[in-house]
CSV table of C-alpha atoms in Angstrom, one decimal:
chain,number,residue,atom,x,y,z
A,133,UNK,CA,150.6,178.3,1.7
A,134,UNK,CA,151.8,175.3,0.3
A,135,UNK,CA,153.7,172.8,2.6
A,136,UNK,CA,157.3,172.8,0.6
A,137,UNK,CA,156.6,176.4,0.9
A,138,UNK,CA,156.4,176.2,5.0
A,139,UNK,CA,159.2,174.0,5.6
A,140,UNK,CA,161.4,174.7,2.1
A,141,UNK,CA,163.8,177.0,5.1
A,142,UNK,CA,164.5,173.8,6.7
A,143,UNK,CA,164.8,171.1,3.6
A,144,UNK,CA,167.0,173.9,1.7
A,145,UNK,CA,169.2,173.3,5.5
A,146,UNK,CA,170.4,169.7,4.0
A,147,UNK,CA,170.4,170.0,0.1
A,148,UNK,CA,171.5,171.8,-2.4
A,149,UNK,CA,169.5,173.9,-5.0
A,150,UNK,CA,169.2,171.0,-7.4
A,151,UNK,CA,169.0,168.3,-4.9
A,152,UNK,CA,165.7,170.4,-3.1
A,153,UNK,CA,164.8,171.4,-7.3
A,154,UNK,CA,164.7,167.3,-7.7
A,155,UNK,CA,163.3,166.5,-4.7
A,156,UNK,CA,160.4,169.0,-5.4
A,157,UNK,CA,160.1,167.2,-8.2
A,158,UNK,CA,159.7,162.8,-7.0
A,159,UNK,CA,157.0,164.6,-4.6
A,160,UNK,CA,155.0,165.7,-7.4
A,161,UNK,CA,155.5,162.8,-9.2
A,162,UNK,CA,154.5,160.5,-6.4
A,163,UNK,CA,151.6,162.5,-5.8
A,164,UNK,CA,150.5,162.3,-9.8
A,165,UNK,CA,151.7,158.9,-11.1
A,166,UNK,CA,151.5,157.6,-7.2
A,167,UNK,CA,154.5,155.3,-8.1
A,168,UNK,CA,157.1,154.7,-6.5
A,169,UNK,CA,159.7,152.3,-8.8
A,170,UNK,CA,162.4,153.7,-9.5
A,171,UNK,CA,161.7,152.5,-13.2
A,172,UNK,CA,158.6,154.6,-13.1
A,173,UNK,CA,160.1,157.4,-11.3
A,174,UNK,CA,162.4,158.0,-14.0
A,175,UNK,CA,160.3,157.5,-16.9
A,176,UNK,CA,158.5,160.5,-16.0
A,177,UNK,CA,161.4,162.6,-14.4
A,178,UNK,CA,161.0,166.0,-16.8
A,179,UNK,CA,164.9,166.1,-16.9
A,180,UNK,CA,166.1,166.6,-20.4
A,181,UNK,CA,168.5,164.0,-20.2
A,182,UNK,CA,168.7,160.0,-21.0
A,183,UNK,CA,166.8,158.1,-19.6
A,184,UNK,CA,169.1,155.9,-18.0
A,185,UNK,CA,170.8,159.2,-17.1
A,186,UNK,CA,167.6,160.3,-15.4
A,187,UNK,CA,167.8,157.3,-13.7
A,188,UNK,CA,170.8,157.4,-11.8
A,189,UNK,CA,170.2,160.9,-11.3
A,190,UNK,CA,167.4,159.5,-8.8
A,191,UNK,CA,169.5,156.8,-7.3
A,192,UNK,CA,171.8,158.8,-6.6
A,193,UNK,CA,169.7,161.4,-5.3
A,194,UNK,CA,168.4,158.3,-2.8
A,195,UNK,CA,171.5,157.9,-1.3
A,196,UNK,CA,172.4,161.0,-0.1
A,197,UNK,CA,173.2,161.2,3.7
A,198,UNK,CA,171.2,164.4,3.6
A,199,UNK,CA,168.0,162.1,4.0
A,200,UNK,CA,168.4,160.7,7.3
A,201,UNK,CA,165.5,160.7,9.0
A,202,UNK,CA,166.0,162.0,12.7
A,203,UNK,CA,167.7,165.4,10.6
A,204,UNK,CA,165.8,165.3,7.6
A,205,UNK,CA,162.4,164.6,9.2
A,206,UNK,CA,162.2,165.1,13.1
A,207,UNK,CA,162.4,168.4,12.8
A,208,UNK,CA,159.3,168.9,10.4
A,209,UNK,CA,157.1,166.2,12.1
A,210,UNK,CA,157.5,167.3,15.4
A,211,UNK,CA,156.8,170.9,14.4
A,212,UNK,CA,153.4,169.6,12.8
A,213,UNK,CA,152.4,167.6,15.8
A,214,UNK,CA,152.9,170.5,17.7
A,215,UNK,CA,150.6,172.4,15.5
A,216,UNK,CA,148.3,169.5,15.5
A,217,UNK,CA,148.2,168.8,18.9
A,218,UNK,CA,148.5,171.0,22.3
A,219,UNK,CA,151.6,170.8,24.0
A,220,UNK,CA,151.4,168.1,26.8
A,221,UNK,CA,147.9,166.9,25.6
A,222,UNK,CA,147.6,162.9,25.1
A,223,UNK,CA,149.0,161.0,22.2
A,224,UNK,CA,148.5,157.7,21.3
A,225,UNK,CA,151.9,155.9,19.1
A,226,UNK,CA,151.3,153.2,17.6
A,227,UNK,CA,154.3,150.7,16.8
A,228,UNK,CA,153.4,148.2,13.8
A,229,UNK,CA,154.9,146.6,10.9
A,230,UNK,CA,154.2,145.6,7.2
A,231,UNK,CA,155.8,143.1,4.9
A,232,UNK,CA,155.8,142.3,1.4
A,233,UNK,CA,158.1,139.7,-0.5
A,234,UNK,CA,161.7,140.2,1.3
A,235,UNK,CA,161.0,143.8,2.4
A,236,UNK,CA,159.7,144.2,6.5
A,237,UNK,CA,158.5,148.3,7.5
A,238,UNK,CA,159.1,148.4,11.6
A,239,UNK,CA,157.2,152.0,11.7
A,240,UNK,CA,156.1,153.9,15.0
A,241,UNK,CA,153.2,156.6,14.1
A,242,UNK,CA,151.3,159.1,16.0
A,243,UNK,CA,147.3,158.5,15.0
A,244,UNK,CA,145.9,161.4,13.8
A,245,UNK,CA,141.8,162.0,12.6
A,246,UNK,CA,141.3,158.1,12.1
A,247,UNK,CA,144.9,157.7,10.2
A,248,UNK,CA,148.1,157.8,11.3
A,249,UNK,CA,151.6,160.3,10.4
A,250,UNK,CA,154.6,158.4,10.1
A,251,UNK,CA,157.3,159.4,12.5
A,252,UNK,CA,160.0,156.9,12.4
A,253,UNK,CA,160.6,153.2,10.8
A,254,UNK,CA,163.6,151.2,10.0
A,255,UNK,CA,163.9,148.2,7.9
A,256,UNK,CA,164.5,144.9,9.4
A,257,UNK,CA,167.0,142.8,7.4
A,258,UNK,CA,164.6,139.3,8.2
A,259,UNK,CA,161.0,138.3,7.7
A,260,UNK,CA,158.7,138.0,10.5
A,261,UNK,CA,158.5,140.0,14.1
A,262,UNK,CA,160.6,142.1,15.1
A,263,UNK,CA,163.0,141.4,18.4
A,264,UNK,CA,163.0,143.7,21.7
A,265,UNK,CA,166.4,145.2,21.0
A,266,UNK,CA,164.7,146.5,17.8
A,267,UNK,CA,161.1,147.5,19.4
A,268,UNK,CA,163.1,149.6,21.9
A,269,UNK,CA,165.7,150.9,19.1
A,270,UNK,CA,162.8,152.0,17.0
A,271,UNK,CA,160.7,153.8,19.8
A,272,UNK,CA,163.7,155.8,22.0
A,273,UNK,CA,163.6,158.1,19.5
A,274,UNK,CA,160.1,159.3,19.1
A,275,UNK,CA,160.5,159.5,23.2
A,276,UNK,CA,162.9,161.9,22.9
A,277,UNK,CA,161.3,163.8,20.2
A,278,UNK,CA,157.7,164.2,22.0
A,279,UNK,CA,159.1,164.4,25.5
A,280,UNK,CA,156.6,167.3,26.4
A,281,UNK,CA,153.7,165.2,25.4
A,282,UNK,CA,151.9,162.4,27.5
A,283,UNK,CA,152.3,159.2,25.3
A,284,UNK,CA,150.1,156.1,25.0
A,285,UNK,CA,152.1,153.3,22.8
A,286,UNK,CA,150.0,150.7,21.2
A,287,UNK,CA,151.0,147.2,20.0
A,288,UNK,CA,149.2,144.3,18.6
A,289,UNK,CA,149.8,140.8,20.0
A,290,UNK,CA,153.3,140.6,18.0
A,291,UNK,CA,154.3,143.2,20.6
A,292,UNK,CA,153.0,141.1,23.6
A,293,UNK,CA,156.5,140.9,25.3
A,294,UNK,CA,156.0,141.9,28.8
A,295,UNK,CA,159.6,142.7,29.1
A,296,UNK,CA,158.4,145.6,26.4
A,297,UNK,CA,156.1,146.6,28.7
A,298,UNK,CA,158.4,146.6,31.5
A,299,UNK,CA,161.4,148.5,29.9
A,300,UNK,CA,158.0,151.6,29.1
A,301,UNK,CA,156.7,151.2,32.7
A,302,UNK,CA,160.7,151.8,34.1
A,303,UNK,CA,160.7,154.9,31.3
A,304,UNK,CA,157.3,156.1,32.7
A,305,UNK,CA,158.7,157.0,36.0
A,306,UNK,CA,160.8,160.3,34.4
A,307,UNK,CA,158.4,160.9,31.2
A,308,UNK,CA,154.0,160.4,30.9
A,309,UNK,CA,154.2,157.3,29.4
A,310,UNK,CA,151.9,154.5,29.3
A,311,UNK,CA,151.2,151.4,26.8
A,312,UNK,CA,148.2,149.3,25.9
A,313,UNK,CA,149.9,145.9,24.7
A,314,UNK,CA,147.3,143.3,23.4
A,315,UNK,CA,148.1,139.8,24.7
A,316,UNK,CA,148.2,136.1,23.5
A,317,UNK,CA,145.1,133.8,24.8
A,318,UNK,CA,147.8,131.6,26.3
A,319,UNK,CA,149.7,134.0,28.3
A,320,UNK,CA,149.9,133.1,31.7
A,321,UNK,CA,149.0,135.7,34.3
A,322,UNK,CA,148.1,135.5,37.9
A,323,UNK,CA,147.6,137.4,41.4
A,324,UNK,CA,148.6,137.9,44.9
A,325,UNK,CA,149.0,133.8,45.9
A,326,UNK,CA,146.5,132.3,43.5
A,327,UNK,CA,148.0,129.5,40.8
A,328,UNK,CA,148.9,130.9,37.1
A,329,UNK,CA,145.9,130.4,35.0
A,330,UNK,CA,145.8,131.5,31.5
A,331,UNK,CA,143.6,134.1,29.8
A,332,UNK,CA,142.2,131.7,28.0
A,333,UNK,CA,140.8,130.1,31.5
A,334,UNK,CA,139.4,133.6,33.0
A,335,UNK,CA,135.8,132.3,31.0
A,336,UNK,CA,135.1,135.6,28.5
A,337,UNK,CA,132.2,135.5,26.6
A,338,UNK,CA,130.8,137.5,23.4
A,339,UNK,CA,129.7,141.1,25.5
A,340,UNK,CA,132.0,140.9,28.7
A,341,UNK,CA,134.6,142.9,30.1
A,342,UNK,CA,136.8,142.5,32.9
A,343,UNK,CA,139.9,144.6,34.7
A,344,UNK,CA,142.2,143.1,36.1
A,345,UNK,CA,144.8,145.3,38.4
A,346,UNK,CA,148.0,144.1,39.8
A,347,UNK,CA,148.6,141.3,38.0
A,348,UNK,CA,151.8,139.4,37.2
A,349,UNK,CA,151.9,138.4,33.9
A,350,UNK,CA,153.9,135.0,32.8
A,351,UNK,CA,155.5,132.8,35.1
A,352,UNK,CA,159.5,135.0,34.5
A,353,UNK,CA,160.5,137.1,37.5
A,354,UNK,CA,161.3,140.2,38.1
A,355,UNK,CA,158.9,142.1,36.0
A,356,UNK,CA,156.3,143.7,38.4
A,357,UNK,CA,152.7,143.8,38.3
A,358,UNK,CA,150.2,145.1,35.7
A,359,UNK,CA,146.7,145.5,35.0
A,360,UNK,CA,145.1,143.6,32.4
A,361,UNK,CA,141.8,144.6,30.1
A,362,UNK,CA,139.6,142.4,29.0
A,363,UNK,CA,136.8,142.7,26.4
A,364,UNK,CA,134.9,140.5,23.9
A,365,UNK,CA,133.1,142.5,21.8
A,366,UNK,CA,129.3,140.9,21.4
A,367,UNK,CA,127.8,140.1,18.0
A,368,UNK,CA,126.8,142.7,15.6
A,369,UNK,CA,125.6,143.0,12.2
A,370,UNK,CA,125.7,139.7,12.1
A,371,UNK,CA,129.5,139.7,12.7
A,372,UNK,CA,131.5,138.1,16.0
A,373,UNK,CA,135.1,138.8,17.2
A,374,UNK,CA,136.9,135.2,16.9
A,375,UNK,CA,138.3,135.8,20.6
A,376,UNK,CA,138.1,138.9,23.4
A,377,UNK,CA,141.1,141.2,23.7
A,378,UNK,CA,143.5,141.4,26.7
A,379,UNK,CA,145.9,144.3,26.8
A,380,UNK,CA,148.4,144.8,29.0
A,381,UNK,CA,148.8,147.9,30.2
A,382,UNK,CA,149.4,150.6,33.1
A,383,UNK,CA,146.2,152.5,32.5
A,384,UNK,CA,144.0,153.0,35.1
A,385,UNK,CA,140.5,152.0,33.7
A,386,UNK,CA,139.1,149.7,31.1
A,387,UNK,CA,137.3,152.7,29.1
A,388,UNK,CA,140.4,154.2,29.4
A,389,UNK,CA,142.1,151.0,27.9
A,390,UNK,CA,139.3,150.2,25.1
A,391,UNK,CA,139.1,153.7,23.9
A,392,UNK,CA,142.8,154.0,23.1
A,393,UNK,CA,143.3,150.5,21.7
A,394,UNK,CA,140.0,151.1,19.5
A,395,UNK,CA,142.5,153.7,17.4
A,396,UNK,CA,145.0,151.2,16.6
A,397,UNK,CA,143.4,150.9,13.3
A,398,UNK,CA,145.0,154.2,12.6
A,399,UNK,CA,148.1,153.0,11.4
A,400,UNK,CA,146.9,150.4,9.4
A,401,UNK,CA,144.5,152.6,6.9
A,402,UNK,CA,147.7,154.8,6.5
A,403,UNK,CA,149.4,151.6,5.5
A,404,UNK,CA,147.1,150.5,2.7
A,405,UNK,CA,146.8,154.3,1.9
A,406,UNK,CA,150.8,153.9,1.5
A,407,UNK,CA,150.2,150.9,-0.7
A,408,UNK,CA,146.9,150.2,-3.0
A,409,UNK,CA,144.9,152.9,-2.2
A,410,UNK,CA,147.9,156.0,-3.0
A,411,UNK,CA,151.4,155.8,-3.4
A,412,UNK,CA,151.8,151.5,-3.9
A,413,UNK,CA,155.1,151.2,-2.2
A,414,UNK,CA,155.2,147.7,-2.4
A,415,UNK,CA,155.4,148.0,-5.8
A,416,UNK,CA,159.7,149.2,-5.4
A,417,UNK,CA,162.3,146.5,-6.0
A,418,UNK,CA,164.7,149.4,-4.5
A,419,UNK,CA,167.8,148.2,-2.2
A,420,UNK,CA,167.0,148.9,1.8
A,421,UNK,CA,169.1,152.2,1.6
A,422,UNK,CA,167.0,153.7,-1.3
A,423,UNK,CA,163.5,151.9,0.0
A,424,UNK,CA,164.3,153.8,3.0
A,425,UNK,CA,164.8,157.3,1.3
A,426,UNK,CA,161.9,156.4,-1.0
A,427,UNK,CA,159.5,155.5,2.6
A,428,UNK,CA,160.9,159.3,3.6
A,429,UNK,CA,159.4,160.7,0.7
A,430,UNK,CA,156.3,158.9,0.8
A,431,UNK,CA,156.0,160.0,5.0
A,432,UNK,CA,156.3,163.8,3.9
A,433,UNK,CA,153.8,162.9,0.6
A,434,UNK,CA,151.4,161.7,2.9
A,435,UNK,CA,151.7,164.0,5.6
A,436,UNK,CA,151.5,167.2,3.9
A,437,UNK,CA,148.2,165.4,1.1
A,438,UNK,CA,147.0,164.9,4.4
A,439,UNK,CA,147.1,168.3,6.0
A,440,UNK,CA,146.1,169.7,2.6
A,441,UNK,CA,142.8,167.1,2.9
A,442,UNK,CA,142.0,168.9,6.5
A,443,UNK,CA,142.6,172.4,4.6
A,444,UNK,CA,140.0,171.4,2.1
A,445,UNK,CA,137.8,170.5,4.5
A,446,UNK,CA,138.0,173.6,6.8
A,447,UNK,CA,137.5,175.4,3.6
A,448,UNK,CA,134.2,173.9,2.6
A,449,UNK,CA,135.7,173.1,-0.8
A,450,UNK,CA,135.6,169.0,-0.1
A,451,UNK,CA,132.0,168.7,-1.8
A,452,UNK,CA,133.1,169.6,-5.1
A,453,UNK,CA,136.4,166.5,-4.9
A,454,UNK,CA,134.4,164.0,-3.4
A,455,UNK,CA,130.9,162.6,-2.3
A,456,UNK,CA,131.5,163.3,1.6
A,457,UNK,CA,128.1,161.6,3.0
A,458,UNK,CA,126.0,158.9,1.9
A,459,UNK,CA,122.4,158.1,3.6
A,460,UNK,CA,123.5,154.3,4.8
A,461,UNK,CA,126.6,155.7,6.3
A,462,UNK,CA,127.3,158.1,9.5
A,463,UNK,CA,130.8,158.3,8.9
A,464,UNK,CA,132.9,160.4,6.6
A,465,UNK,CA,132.8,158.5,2.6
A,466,UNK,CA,136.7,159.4,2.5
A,467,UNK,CA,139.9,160.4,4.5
A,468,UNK,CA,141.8,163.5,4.5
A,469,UNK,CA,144.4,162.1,2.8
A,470,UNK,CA,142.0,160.9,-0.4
A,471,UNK,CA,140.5,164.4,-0.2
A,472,UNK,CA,144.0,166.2,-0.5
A,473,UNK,CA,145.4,163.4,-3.2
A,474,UNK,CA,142.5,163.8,-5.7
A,475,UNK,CA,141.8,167.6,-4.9
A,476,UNK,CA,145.2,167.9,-5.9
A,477,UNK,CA,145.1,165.8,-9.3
A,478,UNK,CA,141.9,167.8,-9.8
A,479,UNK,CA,143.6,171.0,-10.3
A,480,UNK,CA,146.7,169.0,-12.0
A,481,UNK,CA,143.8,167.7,-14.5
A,482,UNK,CA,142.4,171.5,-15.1
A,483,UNK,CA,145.9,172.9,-15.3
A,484,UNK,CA,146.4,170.4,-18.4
A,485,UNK,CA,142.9,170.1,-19.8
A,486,UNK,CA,141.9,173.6,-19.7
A,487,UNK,CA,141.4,174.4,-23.4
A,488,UNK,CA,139.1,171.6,-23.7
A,489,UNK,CA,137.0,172.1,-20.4
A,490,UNK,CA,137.0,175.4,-21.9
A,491,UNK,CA,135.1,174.5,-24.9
A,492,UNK,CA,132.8,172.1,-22.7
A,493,UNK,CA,131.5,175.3,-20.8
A,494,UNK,CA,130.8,177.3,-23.6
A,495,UNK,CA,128.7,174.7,-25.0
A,496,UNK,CA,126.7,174.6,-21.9
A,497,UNK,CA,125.8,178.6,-21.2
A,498,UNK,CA,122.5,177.0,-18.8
A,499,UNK,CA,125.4,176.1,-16.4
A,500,UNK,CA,127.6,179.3,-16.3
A,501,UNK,CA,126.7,179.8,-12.7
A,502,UNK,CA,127.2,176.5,-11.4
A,503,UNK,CA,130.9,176.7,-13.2
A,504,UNK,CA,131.7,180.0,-11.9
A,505,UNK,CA,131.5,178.3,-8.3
A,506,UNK,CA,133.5,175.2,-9.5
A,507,UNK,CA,136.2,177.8,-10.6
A,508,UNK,CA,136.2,179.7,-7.5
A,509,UNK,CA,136.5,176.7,-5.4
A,510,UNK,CA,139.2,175.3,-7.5
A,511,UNK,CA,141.1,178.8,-7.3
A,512,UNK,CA,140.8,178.4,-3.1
A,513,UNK,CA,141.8,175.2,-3.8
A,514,UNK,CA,144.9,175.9,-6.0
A,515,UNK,CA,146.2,178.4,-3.2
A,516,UNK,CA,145.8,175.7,-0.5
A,517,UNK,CA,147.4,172.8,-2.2
């Protein structure tokens, strides 16, 4: 069953028949022409109508207060991570941001099989980092909404601010809450009665690790203690880490610590999946209140290509999309969000090239066989997608 099809009771909630007809529609276009001006959009938009009529159509359609995320897209998100994950098992959240020209993406994510699924973002009307008021503005939310899970929130060294870390740890005394925050080299930090010393001064080298535990962390007041993770990851492949991490945190143990930060990188494949490598979002020159609709429509794109990747999968049908394995590689080749976007424009491509593929069986009767599987895995594909 298809996703529209699982959640089409709770979309058809918020818009009208046309308005769910058209918004059927921009998914399927995203998913083919994996555009997202507004320009492009329309061009393709099968509406009978002017272009410029078709157009506005979408513009308008962009604006509706239907859209807002905590009705529009709460609901559906947290019903999927529930699926996804068992109630009160560990997640790890993962706040981040991504810029390009004068647009700025401040996006929280759950990370999910090496990506990440979009749960809530808001545009920030500046360049550059976000503020505290924001941070805490963007996360409250997505505390509310996974209440009966045990959260880990990650942030890079943008998110350094220990009064961040303090406002989680004063949060994490009525929900399971804890953070992983990595640090600047020049953050001051010290314990019991000793002298502030920077990180920079604790002596890391390439292959140590260190945990710290009640530590106070820069020379402010009133912020409590902490326990800090340190790790420089030796040389490999030729490659070394410019400097160690340290994360703040209120973990207990540095595995603990290094294993969750490790899947920070999470959010930032679904990012360039969001951009060059799918749907190329930073290609809109859309105001905020329609980039924001448009980012809604790219989150439930990307979710449900992704779920229909891990369907493809489970149904041993990702060997005929994509080469899975290589011999130099023990990883997976590709995501389950490239396996659920080109298995998908796979059956869009037989759908309108049929007569010719057609003719290019009949001409190659040796093969019949091999093309009766392709057609039975496209078929199992087809009532996936």
């Amino acid at each position: 069953m298809s996703f529209l099809a699982v959640y089409e009771s709770h979309f058809t909630k918020h818009l009208t028949q046309t308005q769910f007809e058209a918004f059927r529609i921009l998914l399927w276009l995203l998913t083919v022409h994996k555009q997202v001006r507004i320009e492009r959009l329309a061009a393709c938009f099968p509406l009978p109508i002017l272009y410029q009529s078709r157009r506005k159509h979408i513009q308008r359609f962009l604006v509706l207060s239907a859209l807002a995320i905590p009705r529009f897209w709460f609901p559906v998100i947290k019903a999927i991570i529930c699926k996804e994950f068992k109630t009160g098992s560990r997640l790890i959240i993962k706040i981040d941001r991504t810029q390009w020209k004068d647009k700025n993406v401040f996006m929280v994510a759950v990370i999910w099989k090496k990506r990440a699924l979009p749960i809530y973002w808001t545009l920030l009307g500046k360049r550059g980092a976000s503020r505290l008021s924001e941070q805490q503005a963007l996360i409250q939310p997505v505390l509310c909404l996974l209440k009966n899970y045990e959260l880990v929130i990650l942030g890079d060294r943008e998110f350094h601010s220990v009064k961040l870390a303090y406002w989680l740890k004063q949060k994490s005394k009525k929900q399971k809450l804890f953070f992983a925050f990595r640090q600047k080299q020049g953050t001051n930090q010290k314990k019991d009665d000793e002298d502030y010393q920077t990180f920079s001064q604790l002596g890391m080298k390439p292959g140590m690790k260190m945990f710290l535990t009640g530590v106070s962390v820069t020379k402010n007041k009133g912020f409590g203690n902490f326990n800090v993770g340190a790790y420089w990851k030796r040389k490999y492949k030729g490659k070394q880490e410019k400097e160690p991490w340290f994360i703040l945190t209120n973990l207990d143990s540095l595995s603990e610590v290094l294993k969750v930060y490790r899947a920070r990188a999470g959010i930032e494949a679904m990012f360039k999946d969001c951009k060059t490598g799918g749907y190329n979002w930073e290609g809109s020159k859309a105001n905020n209140k329609r980039l924001n609709s448009l980012i809604l429509l790219i989150a439930i794109a990307y979710t449900a290509t992704s779920l229909k990747g891990k369907t493809f999968r489970q149904t041993n049908q990702g060997k005929y999309i994509a080469r899975l394995t290589e011999k130099s590689r023990c990883d997976r080749r590709h995501s389950n969000f490239w396996i659920g976007l080109y298995g998908s424009l796979w059956i869009h491509a037989w759908e309108f090239c049929s007569d010719f593929i057609s003719i290019m069986m009949s001409n190659n009767p040796q093969k019949l066989n091999n093309y009766k599987k392709g057609l039975q895995a496209m078929s199992i594909i087809d009532k996936t997608a």
